Coordinates of C-alpha atoms in Angstrom, one line a residue:
M1130 CA 6.7 38.9 18.5
R1131 CA 7.3 41.9 20.7
D1132 CA 9.7 43.3 17.9
V1133 CA 7.1 42.9 15.3
A1134 CA 4.5 44.8 17.4
A1135 CA 7.0 47.5 17.9
L1136 CA 7.7 47.8 14.3
A1137 CA 4.0 47.6 13.2
K1138 CA 2.8 49.9 16.2
V1139 CA 0.4 47.4 17.6
S1140 CA 0.2 45.2 20.7
T1141 CA 1.6 41.8 20.9
K1142 CA -1.8 40.4 21.4
T1143 CA -2.7 41.9 17.9
V1144 CA 0.4 40.2 16.4
S1145 CA -1.0 37.0 17.8
R1146 CA -4.1 37.4 16.1
V1147 CA -2.8 37.9 12.9
I1148 CA -0.1 35.1 13.1
N1149 CA -2.6 32.6 14.0
D1150 CA -5.4 33.9 11.6
L1151 CA -7.7 35.0 14.3
P1152 CA -10.5 37.8 13.8
G1153 CA -10.4 40.9 15.6
A1154 CA -7.9 43.0 13.3
G1155 CA -8.9 44.9 10.2
P1156 CA -7.2 44.7 6.7
E1157 CA -4.9 47.5 7.2
V1158 CA -3.6 46.2 10.5
V1159 CA -3.1 42.8 9.1
E1160 CA -1.1 43.8 6.3
R1161 CA 1.1 46.0 8.6
V1162 CA 1.9 43.1 11.0
R1163 CA 2.7 40.9 8.1
A1164 CA 5.0 43.4 6.4
A1165 CA 6.7 43.7 9.8
A1166 CA 7.3 40.1 10.3
R1167 CA 8.6 39.9 6.5
T1168 CA 10.9 42.5 7.3
L1169 CA 12.3 40.9 10.6
G1170 CA 12.1 37.3 9.2
Y1171 CA 10.0 36.3 12.0
R1172 CA 8.8 32.5 12.2
P1173 CA 6.4 31.6 15.0
N1174 CA 7.6 29.0 17.5
L1175 CA 4.9 26.3 16.8
T1176 CA 6.0 24.2 19.5
A1177 CA 5.7 27.2 22.2
S1178 CA 2.5 28.1 20.7
S1179 CA 0.8 24.5 20.7
L1180 CA 1.8 24.7 24.6
R1181 CA -0.2 27.8 25.2
R1182 CA -3.3 26.6 23.2
S1183 CA -6.3 25.2 24.9
D1184 CA -6.4 22.5 22.6
R1185 CA -2.8 21.7 22.7
R1186 CA -2.5 20.9 19.1
S1187 CA 1.0 21.0 17.5
A1188 CA -0.6 21.2 13.9
T1189 CA 1.6 18.1 12.9
I1190 CA 0.1 14.4 12.1
G1191 CA 2.3 11.4 11.9
V1192 CA 2.4 9.0 9.1
L1193 CA 4.2 5.4 9.3
F1194 CA 3.9 2.9 6.5
E1195 CA 5.9 -0.1 5.4
D1196 CA 8.4 1.3 2.7
L1197 CA 8.1 4.6 1.5
S1198 CA 10.4 3.7 -1.6
N1199 CA 7.2 1.5 -2.6
P1200 CA 5.3 3.3 -5.2
F1201 CA 1.9 2.3 -3.2
D1202 CA 3.3 3.7 0.0
S1203 CA 4.7 6.7 -1.5
A1204 CA 1.5 7.7 -3.5
L1205 CA -0.5 6.8 -0.3
L1206 CA 1.7 9.2 1.6
R1207 CA 1.2 12.2 -1.1
A1208 CA -2.6 11.9 -1.0
V1209 CA -2.7 12.3 3.0
E1210 CA -0.1 15.1 2.6
D1211 CA -2.0 16.8 0.3
R1212 CA -5.2 16.7 2.4
A1213 CA -3.2 17.8 5.4
R1214 CA -1.6 20.9 3.6
Q1215 CA -5.1 22.3 3.2
G1216 CA -5.3 22.4 6.8
G1217 CA -2.0 24.1 7.2
V1218 CA -1.0 20.5 9.0
L1219 CA 2.5 19.1 8.4
V1220 CA 3.1 15.4 8.2
L1221 CA 6.0 13.6 9.6
A1222 CA 6.6 10.4 7.9
G1223 CA 8.5 7.1 8.3
S1224 CA 9.2 3.7 7.1
S1225 CA 8.6 0.8 9.8
E1226 CA 10.2 -1.7 7.2
D1227 CA 7.7 -4.3 8.6
D1228 CA 9.6 -4.5 11.8
H1229 CA 7.9 -4.2 15.1
S1230 CA 10.9 -2.7 17.0
M1231 CA 11.1 0.2 14.4
Q1232 CA 7.5 0.9 14.3
R1233 CA 7.6 1.1 18.2
E1234 CA 10.4 3.3 18.2
L1235 CA 9.1 5.7 15.5
L1236 CA 5.8 5.8 17.3
L1237 CA 7.5 6.8 20.5
S1238 CA 9.4 9.7 18.3
L1239 CA 6.2 11.0 16.9
S1240 CA 4.6 11.0 20.4
A1241 CA 7.4 13.1 21.6
R1242 CA 6.9 15.6 19.2
R1243 CA 3.1 15.9 20.1
V1244 CA 1.9 14.9 16.9
D1245 CA -2.1 15.4 16.9
G1246 CA -2.9 11.9 15.4
V1247 CA -1.1 9.1 13.3
V1248 CA -2.0 7.3 9.9
V1249 CA -0.4 3.8 10.2
M1250 CA 0.2 0.8 8.1
A1251 CA 0.3 -1.9 10.8
V1252 CA 3.3 -4.4 10.8
G1253 CA 2.3 -8.1 10.1
G1254 CA 1.7 -9.8 13.3
H1255 CA 0.8 -8.4 16.6
Q1256 CA -0.2 -4.8 17.2
D1257 CA 0.6 -4.2 20.8
A1258 CA 2.5 -0.9 20.1
L1259 CA -0.4 0.5 18.1
Q1260 CA -2.8 -0.6 20.7
Q1261 CA -0.6 0.9 23.4
E1262 CA -0.4 4.2 21.6
R1263 CA -4.3 4.4 21.0
D1264 CA -4.9 3.3 24.6
R1265 CA -3.1 6.6 25.7
G1266 CA -5.7 8.5 23.7
T1267 CA -3.7 9.2 20.3
P1268 CA -6.2 9.5 17.6
M1269 CA -5.2 6.8 14.7
V1270 CA -6.4 5.5 11.5
L1271 CA -4.9 2.3 10.2
V1272 CA -4.6 1.8 6.0
D1273 CA -4.1 -1.1 4.0
R1274 CA -4.5 -3.4 7.2
P1275 CA -7.3 -3.6 9.9
P1276 CA -6.4 -3.2 13.5
T1277 CA -6.8 -6.1 15.8
F1278 CA -8.1 -4.1 18.7
G1279 CA -11.1 -1.9 19.1
G1280 CA -11.9 1.5 18.8
T1281 CA -9.8 2.6 15.8
D1282 CA -10.9 3.5 12.1
C1283 CA -9.0 1.7 9.1
V1284 CA -9.2 2.0 5.5
T1285 CA -8.8 -0.9 3.2
T1286 CA -9.6 -2.2 -0.4
T1287 CA -11.5 -4.9 -2.0
N1288 CA -8.5 -7.4 -1.5
R1289 CA -10.3 -10.5 -1.5
D1290 CA -13.2 -9.8 -4.0
S1291 CA -10.8 -8.3 -6.4
S1292 CA -8.4 -11.2 -6.4
R1293 CA -11.3 -13.6 -7.0
D1294 CA -12.4 -11.8 -10.0
A1295 CA -8.7 -11.6 -11.5
V1296 CA -8.7 -15.6 -11.0
L1297 CA -12.0 -15.9 -12.8
Q1298 CA -10.9 -13.6 -15.7
L1299 CA -7.9 -16.0 -16.3
A1300 CA -10.2 -19.1 -15.9
S1301 CA -12.6 -17.4 -18.6
L1302 CA -9.8 -17.5 -20.9
G1303 CA -9.3 -21.3 -20.5
H1304 CA -6.5 -21.3 -17.9
R1305 CA -6.5 -24.4 -15.7
D1306 CA -3.3 -24.1 -14.0
I1307 CA -3.0 -20.7 -12.3
A1308 CA 0.0 -19.8 -9.9
F1309 CA -0.2 -17.9 -6.9
L1310 CA 2.8 -15.5 -5.9
G1311 CA 2.2 -13.7 -2.9
D1312 CA 3.9 -11.5 -0.1
R1313 CA 4.5 -12.5 3.7
R1314 CA 1.8 -14.8 5.1
T1315 CA 1.8 -12.9 8.4
L1316 CA 0.2 -9.8 6.5
W1317 CA -3.5 -9.7 6.4
T1318 CA -3.5 -8.1 2.6
S1319 CA -1.5 -11.6 1.7
Q1320 CA -4.1 -13.5 3.6
E1321 CA -7.0 -12.0 2.0
R1322 CA -5.7 -12.1 -1.4
Y1323 CA -5.0 -15.6 -1.2
T1324 CA -8.4 -16.5 0.1
G1325 CA -9.8 -14.5 -3.0
F1326 CA -7.4 -16.6 -5.1
L1327 CA -9.0 -19.9 -3.8
E1328 CA -12.5 -18.6 -3.8
G1329 CA -11.7 -17.8 -7.6
L1330 CA -10.4 -21.4 -8.4
A1331 CA -13.4 -23.0 -6.6
Q1332 CA -15.9 -20.7 -8.6
A1333 CA -14.4 -21.6 -11.7
G1334 CA -14.5 -25.1 -10.8
L1335 CA -10.7 -25.7 -10.9
T1336 CA -8.7 -27.9 -8.4
L1337 CA -5.6 -26.1 -6.4
R1338 CA -2.3 -27.5 -7.5
E1339 CA -0.5 -26.7 -4.0
E1340 CA 2.9 -26.9 -5.9
L1341 CA 1.9 -23.6 -7.9
V1342 CA 1.5 -21.8 -4.5
R1343 CA 4.7 -19.7 -3.5
T1344 CA 4.0 -17.1 -0.6
D1345 CA 6.5 -15.3 1.7
L1346 CA 8.3 -13.4 -1.4
H1347 CA 9.3 -10.2 0.5
G1348 CA 10.4 -8.1 -2.6
A1349 CA 11.4 -8.7 -6.6
D1350 CA 14.6 -11.1 -5.7
L1351 CA 12.6 -13.7 -4.1
A1352 CA 9.7 -13.4 -6.4
E1353 CA 12.1 -13.9 -9.4
V1354 CA 13.2 -17.2 -7.7
A1355 CA 9.8 -18.4 -7.2
A1356 CA 8.6 -17.6 -10.7
T1357 CA 11.8 -19.4 -12.1
E1358 CA 11.1 -22.6 -9.8
L1359 CA 7.3 -22.3 -11.2
L1360 CA 8.3 -22.3 -14.7
D1361 CA 10.6 -25.1 -14.3
L1362 CA 8.0 -27.4 -13.3
G1363 CA 7.2 -30.5 -15.3
K1364 CA 3.8 -29.1 -15.9
P1365 CA 4.2 -25.2 -15.3
P1366 CA 1.7 -22.9 -15.0
T1367 CA 0.1 -21.0 -17.9
A1368 CA -0.9 -18.0 -15.9
L1369 CA 0.6 -16.2 -12.9
F1370 CA -1.5 -14.2 -10.2
T1371 CA 1.0 -12.1 -8.4
A1372 CA -0.4 -10.4 -5.3
Q1373 CA 1.8 -7.5 -4.6
N1374 CA 3.4 -5.2 -7.0
L1375 CA 7.1 -6.0 -6.2
V1376 CA 6.3 -9.4 -6.6
T1377 CA 4.7 -8.8 -10.2
V1378 CA 8.2 -7.0 -11.1
G1379 CA 9.9 -10.1 -10.2
A1380 CA 7.8 -12.5 -11.8
M1381 CA 7.6 -10.2 -14.9
R1382 CA 11.6 -10.2 -15.2
V1383 CA 11.5 -14.0 -15.5
L1384 CA 8.9 -14.3 -18.2
R1385 CA 10.9 -11.6 -20.3
A1386 CA 14.1 -13.0 -19.8
R1387 CA 12.7 -16.2 -20.9
R1388 CA 10.7 -14.6 -23.6
L1389 CA 7.4 -16.0 -22.4
Q1390 CA 5.8 -12.7 -21.7
H1391 CA 3.4 -13.2 -24.7
R1392 CA 2.7 -17.0 -23.8
V1393 CA 2.2 -16.9 -19.9
A1394 CA -0.5 -14.6 -18.7
L1395 CA 0.0 -12.5 -15.9
I1396 CA -2.3 -10.2 -13.5
G1397 CA -0.7 -8.6 -10.7
F1398 CA -2.3 -6.8 -7.4
D1399 CA -1.3 -3.1 -7.3
D1400 CA -0.4 -1.1 -9.9
F1401 CA 3.3 0.5 -10.4
P1402 CA 5.1 3.1 -12.7
L1403 CA 5.6 1.8 -16.2
A1404 CA 3.5 -0.9 -16.0
D1405 CA 1.5 0.4 -18.9
M1406 CA 4.7 1.1 -20.9
L1407 CA 5.5 -2.6 -21.5
E1408 CA 5.0 -5.1 -24.2
P1409 CA 2.6 -6.5 -23.5
G1410 CA 1.2 -3.8 -20.9
I1411 CA 0.9 -5.4 -17.5
T1412 CA -3.0 -6.2 -16.6
V1413 CA -3.4 -5.1 -12.8
V1414 CA -5.8 -5.1 -9.9
R1415 CA -5.3 -1.1 -9.3
Q1416 CA -6.4 0.2 -5.9
D1417 CA -7.7 3.7 -5.7
V1418 CA -4.7 4.9 -3.8
P1419 CA -5.6 8.7 -3.9
G1420 CA -8.9 7.5 -2.7
I1421 CA -7.4 5.6 0.1
G1422 CA -5.3 8.4 1.5
R1423 CA -8.0 11.0 1.2
K1424 CA -10.6 8.7 3.2
A1425 CA -7.7 8.2 5.9
A1426 CA -7.0 11.9 6.1
E1427 CA -10.6 12.5 6.4
L1428 CA -11.2 10.1 9.1
I1429 CA -7.8 11.3 11.3
F1430 CA -8.9 15.0 10.9
A1431 CA -12.3 14.1 12.0
R1432 CA -11.0 12.5 15.1
I1433 CA -8.5 15.2 15.9
D1434 CA -11.5 17.6 15.7
G1435 CA -13.4 15.6 18.3
D1436 CA -15.7 13.0 16.5
T1437 CA -16.5 10.5 18.9
S1438 CA -18.7 8.5 16.8
P1439 CA -18.1 4.5 16.5
P1440 CA -15.0 3.2 14.6
V1441 CA -15.3 3.1 11.0
H1442 CA -13.9 0.4 8.4
A1443 CA -14.1 2.0 5.1
V1444 CA -13.5 -0.1 1.9
V1445 CA -12.3 1.8 -1.3
P1446 CA -13.0 -0.6 -4.3
A1447 CA -10.3 -1.6 -6.4
S1448 CA -10.6 -2.3 -10.1
I1449 CA -9.0 -4.6 -12.9
V1450 CA -7.1 -2.5 -15.2
R1451 CA -6.7 -4.5 -18.5
R1452 CA -3.6 -3.9 -20.6
G1453 CA -2.7 -7.2 -22.4
S1454 CA -0.9 -9.5 -20.1
G1455 CA -3.9 -10.9 -18.3
E1456 CA -5.6 -11.3 -21.4
I1457 CA -3.4 -13.9 -23.0
P1458 CA -5.0 -17.2 -23.5
P1459 CA -3.3 -20.7 -22.8
S1460 CA -0.8 -21.9 -25.5
A1461 CA -2.2 -24.4 -27.6
D1462 CA 1.1 -26.8 -27.5

């Protein structure tokens, strides 16, 4: 900074004002300082700067999701990142892989880097590590799954209501044997979607066939096995409700391999790339992922800025996107 000041013929205080976008320097001085910085290749040390600032901010936030290779998680990250970029804030992101030890390790790493706040998709089960970090005073917003402890904002979608609506759509076409394929039962989202499935059956006057329920399907491969078992039953389902995008992919592979994609109806929860390019297109319950991400970012930056209002549970509605697979009536034979 002293070198920049000498080249621009100003004080180091003036350089600091310009670099940190503070008022007090005229346009000509600002341009002279910036030109000197470009000439010298100057880059401010943000870590040292944050230690000197009265608010101790690092201009970074942490984002911990389950699996950033999942289209849902990556789209959510992008929405948070877009909002952060507007404020000149860097996002440090990681995947917890639904593992408590991994989530705890990543939280400690982010804390050591003095992030100003974290946006987290909680690992299924207990949330001790998250609660401990929140108790330390770290601003925190949970997405997709609500906290089991107080004083923390969260953003979710209409898991139960939208799942019920999907089942009611299938029932309205005449389906009476509707299967449920879900993710891990420890996840709040899985529990909510299964409850919505049961509510849909009850509202349609249908009886649950427990042999048509498959849960704990972590990934497309396990979903393929489950779908195969269901279709091999003596009385197989005429419709599938798949409660997670990778589960949908696995079930869809089995239907296409058996050439049943035009005979067995399918509605999946969560959209995914190319779902609209298949034949038939995959009917999905689509979450407003950008909306969820923007709301989470809005909440975390408000907390970082000192908002002490009561915690918020924001619900961003999902909607059914009809593309063909969920509009297939039961086969006459």
